[in-house]
Tab-separated table of C-alpha atoms in Angstrom:
chain	number	residue	atom	x	y	z
A	67	MET	CA	-12.166	-93.683	-75.166
A	68	ARG	CA	-15.729	-92.977	-74.038
A	69	GLU	CA	-14.583	-89.644	-72.611
A	70	LEU	CA	-12.923	-88.840	-75.948
A	71	PHE	CA	-16.189	-89.333	-77.843
A	72	LYS	CA	-17.935	-87.054	-75.337
A	73	TRP	CA	-15.309	-84.380	-76.001
A	74	LEU	CA	-15.328	-84.502	-79.807
A	75	PRO	CA	-18.937	-83.292	-80.321
A	76	GLY	CA	-18.251	-80.347	-78.058
A	77	MET	CA	-15.169	-79.472	-80.067
A	78	ARG	CA	-17.183	-79.574	-83.298
A	79	ARG	CA	-19.835	-77.327	-81.778
A	80	ARG	CA	-17.183	-74.812	-80.758
A	81	GLU	CA	-15.715	-74.839	-84.271
A	82	GLN	CA	-19.151	-74.291	-85.802
A	83	ASN	CA	-19.799	-71.345	-83.501
A	84	THR	CA	-16.468	-69.674	-84.322
A	85	THR	CA	-17.008	-66.613	-86.479
A	86	ILE	CA	-14.452	-65.625	-89.093
A	87	ARG	CA	-13.669	-61.934	-88.914
A	88	PRO	CA	-14.760	-60.239	-92.158
A	89	TRP	CA	-11.867	-58.209	-93.555
A	90	PRO	CA	-12.675	-55.469	-96.079
A	91	GLU	CA	-11.145	-55.826	-99.519
A	92	GLY	CA	-9.941	-52.260	-99.558
A	93	PRO	CA	-10.712	-49.251	-101.745
A	94	ASP	CA	-10.496	-49.318	-105.522
A	95	SER	CA	-7.609	-47.613	-107.263
A	96	VAL	CA	-8.160	-44.106	-108.557
A	97	VAL	CA	-8.259	-44.555	-112.336
A	98	LEU	CA	-6.757	-41.560	-114.102
A	99	GLU	CA	-7.969	-40.674	-117.566
A	100	LEU	CA	-5.444	-40.463	-120.372
A	101	PRO	CA	-6.637	-37.875	-122.900
A	102	PRO	CA	-5.472	-38.456	-126.491
A	103	GLY	CA	-2.090	-36.942	-127.211
A	104	GLN	CA	-1.176	-36.412	-123.554
A	105	SER	CA	1.462	-38.264	-121.551
A	106	ASN	CA	0.607	-40.740	-118.827
A	107	PRO	CA	0.819	-38.787	-115.520
A	108	ILE	CA	2.258	-41.783	-113.658
A	109	ILE	CA	4.935	-42.322	-116.292
A	110	LYS	CA	5.682	-38.589	-116.163
A	111	LEU	CA	6.260	-38.894	-112.411
A	112	VAL	CA	8.501	-41.915	-112.956
A	113	ASP	CA	10.572	-39.871	-115.399
A	114	ASP	CA	10.621	-36.844	-113.083
A	115	TRP	CA	11.905	-39.131	-110.326
A	116	ARG	CA	14.650	-40.329	-112.715
A	117	LEU	CA	13.728	-43.974	-112.358
A	118	PRO	CA	15.428	-45.898	-115.211
A	119	ARG	CA	12.343	-47.309	-116.891
A	120	THR	CA	13.786	-47.424	-120.425
A	121	GLU	CA	17.250	-48.883	-119.795
A	122	THR	CA	17.686	-52.632	-119.833
A	123	ARG	CA	18.156	-54.315	-116.494
A	124	SER	CA	21.674	-55.392	-117.478
A	125	LEU	CA	22.719	-51.799	-118.241
A	126	VAL	CA	21.333	-50.557	-114.922
A	127	ILE	CA	23.205	-53.296	-113.054
A	128	GLN	CA	26.417	-52.456	-114.909
A	129	ARG	CA	26.075	-48.851	-113.775
A	130	VAL	CA	24.940	-49.194	-110.139
A	131	GLY	CA	25.663	-52.836	-109.322
A	132	ILE	CA	23.794	-55.177	-106.983
A	133	SER	CA	23.874	-54.326	-103.270
A	134	PRO	CA	22.783	-55.928	-100.005
A	135	ASP	CA	19.289	-54.753	-99.147
A	136	PRO	CA	19.624	-52.086	-96.426
A	137	PHE	CA	16.772	-53.576	-94.394
A	138	TYR	CA	15.948	-57.115	-95.507
A	139	ARG	CA	18.095	-60.182	-96.087
A	140	GLY	CA	19.068	-60.578	-99.720
A	141	ASP	CA	20.277	-58.397	-102.560
A	142	THR	CA	18.652	-55.524	-104.397
A	143	ILE	CA	19.352	-52.931	-107.087
A	144	LEU	CA	19.702	-49.571	-105.346
A	145	LEU	CA	19.096	-46.479	-107.476
A	146	PRO	CA	20.837	-43.548	-105.754
A	147	GLU	CA	20.439	-41.363	-108.853
A	148	ALA	CA	16.642	-41.378	-108.505
A	149	VAL	CA	14.880	-38.518	-106.728
A	150	ALA	CA	14.132	-39.298	-103.082
A	151	LEU	CA	10.561	-38.687	-101.915
A	152	PRO	CA	9.857	-36.783	-98.683
A	153	GLY	CA	10.486	-39.019	-95.671
A	154	THR	CA	12.358	-41.681	-97.622
A	155	MET	CA	14.307	-44.252	-95.599
A	156	SER	CA	16.552	-45.391	-98.443
A	157	ALA	CA	17.141	-44.998	-102.162
A	158	TRP	CA	14.647	-46.336	-104.665
A	159	SER	CA	15.265	-50.011	-105.432
A	160	ALA	CA	14.366	-52.775	-107.862
A	161	SER	CA	14.404	-56.538	-107.521
A	162	ALA	CA	17.739	-58.277	-108.102
A	163	PHE	CA	16.082	-61.662	-108.694
A	164	GLU	CA	18.273	-63.567	-111.151
A	165	GLY	CA	15.298	-65.087	-112.952
A	166	ILE	CA	14.186	-61.731	-114.395
A	167	PRO	CA	15.362	-61.396	-118.041
A	168	PRO	CA	18.263	-58.896	-118.109
A	169	GLN	CA	17.548	-57.715	-121.661
A	170	PHE	CA	14.282	-56.001	-120.695
A	171	PRO	CA	13.822	-52.690	-118.845
A	172	ILE	CA	13.004	-52.675	-115.151
A	173	SER	CA	9.244	-52.335	-114.746
A	174	ARG	CA	8.845	-52.224	-110.941
A	175	PHE	CA	10.429	-49.903	-108.395
A	176	SER	CA	9.861	-49.346	-104.680
A	177	THR	CA	10.917	-47.208	-101.744
A	178	LEU	CA	10.043	-46.868	-98.047
A	179	ILE	CA	8.699	-43.719	-96.371
A	180	TRP	CA	8.763	-42.939	-92.642
A	181	PHE	CA	7.953	-39.699	-90.860
A	182	ASP	CA	7.095	-40.940	-87.375
A	183	ASP	CA	5.910	-44.051	-85.557
A	184	ASP	CA	2.417	-43.992	-87.088
A	185	ALA	CA	1.592	-46.361	-89.964
A	186	HIS	CA	-1.626	-44.475	-90.747
A	187	GLY	CA	0.096	-41.091	-90.699
A	188	ASN	CA	3.033	-42.215	-92.843
A	189	LEU	CA	0.732	-43.504	-95.573
A	190	ARG	CA	-1.611	-40.524	-95.348
A	191	ARG	CA	1.240	-38.009	-95.658
A	192	THR	CA	2.672	-39.897	-98.634
A	193	ALA	CA	-0.762	-39.989	-100.279
A	194	GLU	CA	-1.169	-36.254	-99.707
A	195	TYR	CA	2.183	-35.616	-101.376
A	196	LEU	CA	1.281	-37.722	-104.412
A	197	SER	CA	-2.164	-36.122	-104.627
A	198	GLU	CA	-0.455	-32.888	-105.700
A	199	PHE	CA	0.432	-34.663	-108.957
A	200	LEU	CA	-2.251	-37.336	-109.340
A	201	GLY	CA	-5.271	-36.131	-107.387
A	202	SER	CA	-6.634	-37.611	-104.174
A	203	ALA	CA	-6.845	-41.360	-103.630
A	204	GLN	CA	-9.117	-43.143	-101.199
A	205	ILE	CA	-7.279	-44.625	-98.222
A	206	GLY	CA	-8.685	-47.815	-96.733
A	207	GLN	CA	-8.054	-51.181	-95.128
A	208	ARG	CA	-7.271	-54.302	-97.150
A	209	TRP	CA	-6.935	-57.321	-94.886
A	210	ASN	CA	-4.189	-56.387	-92.426
A	211	THR	CA	-2.847	-53.467	-94.470
A	212	LEU	CA	-3.673	-49.823	-95.120
A	213	VAL	CA	-3.596	-48.994	-98.827
A	214	ALA	CA	-4.117	-46.346	-101.494
A	215	SER	CA	-3.401	-46.513	-105.220
A	216	TRP	CA	-3.567	-44.761	-108.582
A	217	LYS	CA	-3.762	-46.315	-112.062
A	218	CYS	CA	-3.437	-44.912	-115.555
A	219	GLY	CA	-3.409	-47.402	-118.368
A	220	LEU	CA	-1.123	-50.217	-117.254
A	221	ALA	CA	0.959	-47.975	-114.984
A	222	GLU	CA	0.219	-47.983	-111.262
A	223	ILE	CA	1.414	-46.524	-107.960
A	224	ASN	CA	0.521	-48.383	-104.759
A	225	LEU	CA	0.955	-47.323	-101.140
A	226	MET	CA	0.865	-49.883	-98.350
A	227	SER	CA	1.549	-49.889	-94.621
A	228	PHE	CA	1.045	-52.503	-91.904
A	229	PRO	CA	-0.517	-50.884	-88.824
A	230	PRO	CA	0.834	-52.871	-85.836
A	231	GLU	CA	-2.617	-53.088	-84.238
A	232	TRP	CA	-3.848	-55.092	-87.257
A	233	GLN	CA	-1.044	-57.664	-87.102
A	234	SER	CA	-0.879	-60.991	-85.304
A	235	GLY	CA	1.123	-60.786	-82.106
A	236	ASN	CA	2.560	-64.244	-82.774
A	237	LEU	CA	4.461	-63.217	-85.910
A	238	GLN	CA	8.064	-62.102	-85.609
A	239	ASN	CA	10.117	-60.325	-88.261
A	240	ASP	CA	13.835	-60.070	-87.625
A	241	ALA	CA	14.049	-57.103	-90.012
A	242	HIS	CA	11.825	-55.166	-87.615
A	243	GLU	CA	14.199	-55.977	-84.786
A	244	ARG	CA	17.106	-54.557	-86.785
A	245	GLU	CA	15.143	-51.514	-88.002
A	246	PRO	CA	12.036	-50.737	-85.882
A	247	ARG	CA	10.840	-48.053	-88.318
A	248	LEU	CA	9.857	-50.818	-90.753
A	249	ARG	CA	6.869	-51.668	-88.530
A	250	THR	CA	5.113	-48.441	-89.440
A	251	ALA	CA	6.772	-47.442	-92.727
A	252	CYS	CA	4.797	-46.829	-95.914
A	253	ARG	CA	5.956	-48.780	-98.963
A	254	VAL	CA	5.634	-47.018	-102.303
A	255	SER	CA	5.509	-49.434	-105.247
A	256	VAL	CA	5.570	-48.284	-108.862
A	257	ALA	CA	4.702	-50.442	-111.879
A	258	THR	CA	5.388	-48.890	-115.269
A	259	GLY	CA	3.109	-51.287	-117.132
A	260	LEU	CA	5.878	-52.350	-119.487
A	261	VAL	CA	4.618	-54.537	-122.322
A	262	VAL	CA	7.350	-56.378	-124.190
A	263	PRO	CA	6.665	-56.309	-127.956
A	264	PRO	CA	6.506	-59.719	-129.651
A	265	ASN	CA	9.510	-60.898	-131.620
A	266	GLU	CA	9.345	-61.882	-135.287
A	267	GLU	CA	8.587	-65.532	-134.509
A	268	GLU	CA	5.739	-64.580	-132.173
A	269	GLN	CA	4.299	-62.195	-134.764
A	270	ASP	CA	4.142	-64.937	-137.411
């Protein structure tokens, strides 16, 4: 017991001397101006990509169904009619979570981009492609991810990749074992900024 008490102060000293690595919070989104009378450039892209932002979730599911996710365990709504971006690994998709109200339009879409085994390069090339339509976005580190994003009103496009050198070596992901490209892929996430109008009871 005496030896234990000798050991405890040393352990506390070591804990006090441990420094926590400061992770940057990442770059701010590029905020696009929306001049009066002009369409939202992000929403225009969503429409050009033929993402079904105005149909109800139930109608989309009736048309395309719910499918097993091609990479991760679980189900998803695959959208093969949508325009594939350069380097895409699979069709655009939307969450198939049963708790989402089916009577409202889908407001979030995502896809995965991979050109080669370089998380930085995959995100940078995707950002360069989108910059042709939205202007350049700053690319930077947020915690253990590389990110870039654009916003206009409530609509937003986010890019994110997970450079392997920034990840803990103790974490295992079985999806990466099945599809190694996922380790360095760039995820493109689109939020349309849908705002559901209040019903008559809520307006009163």
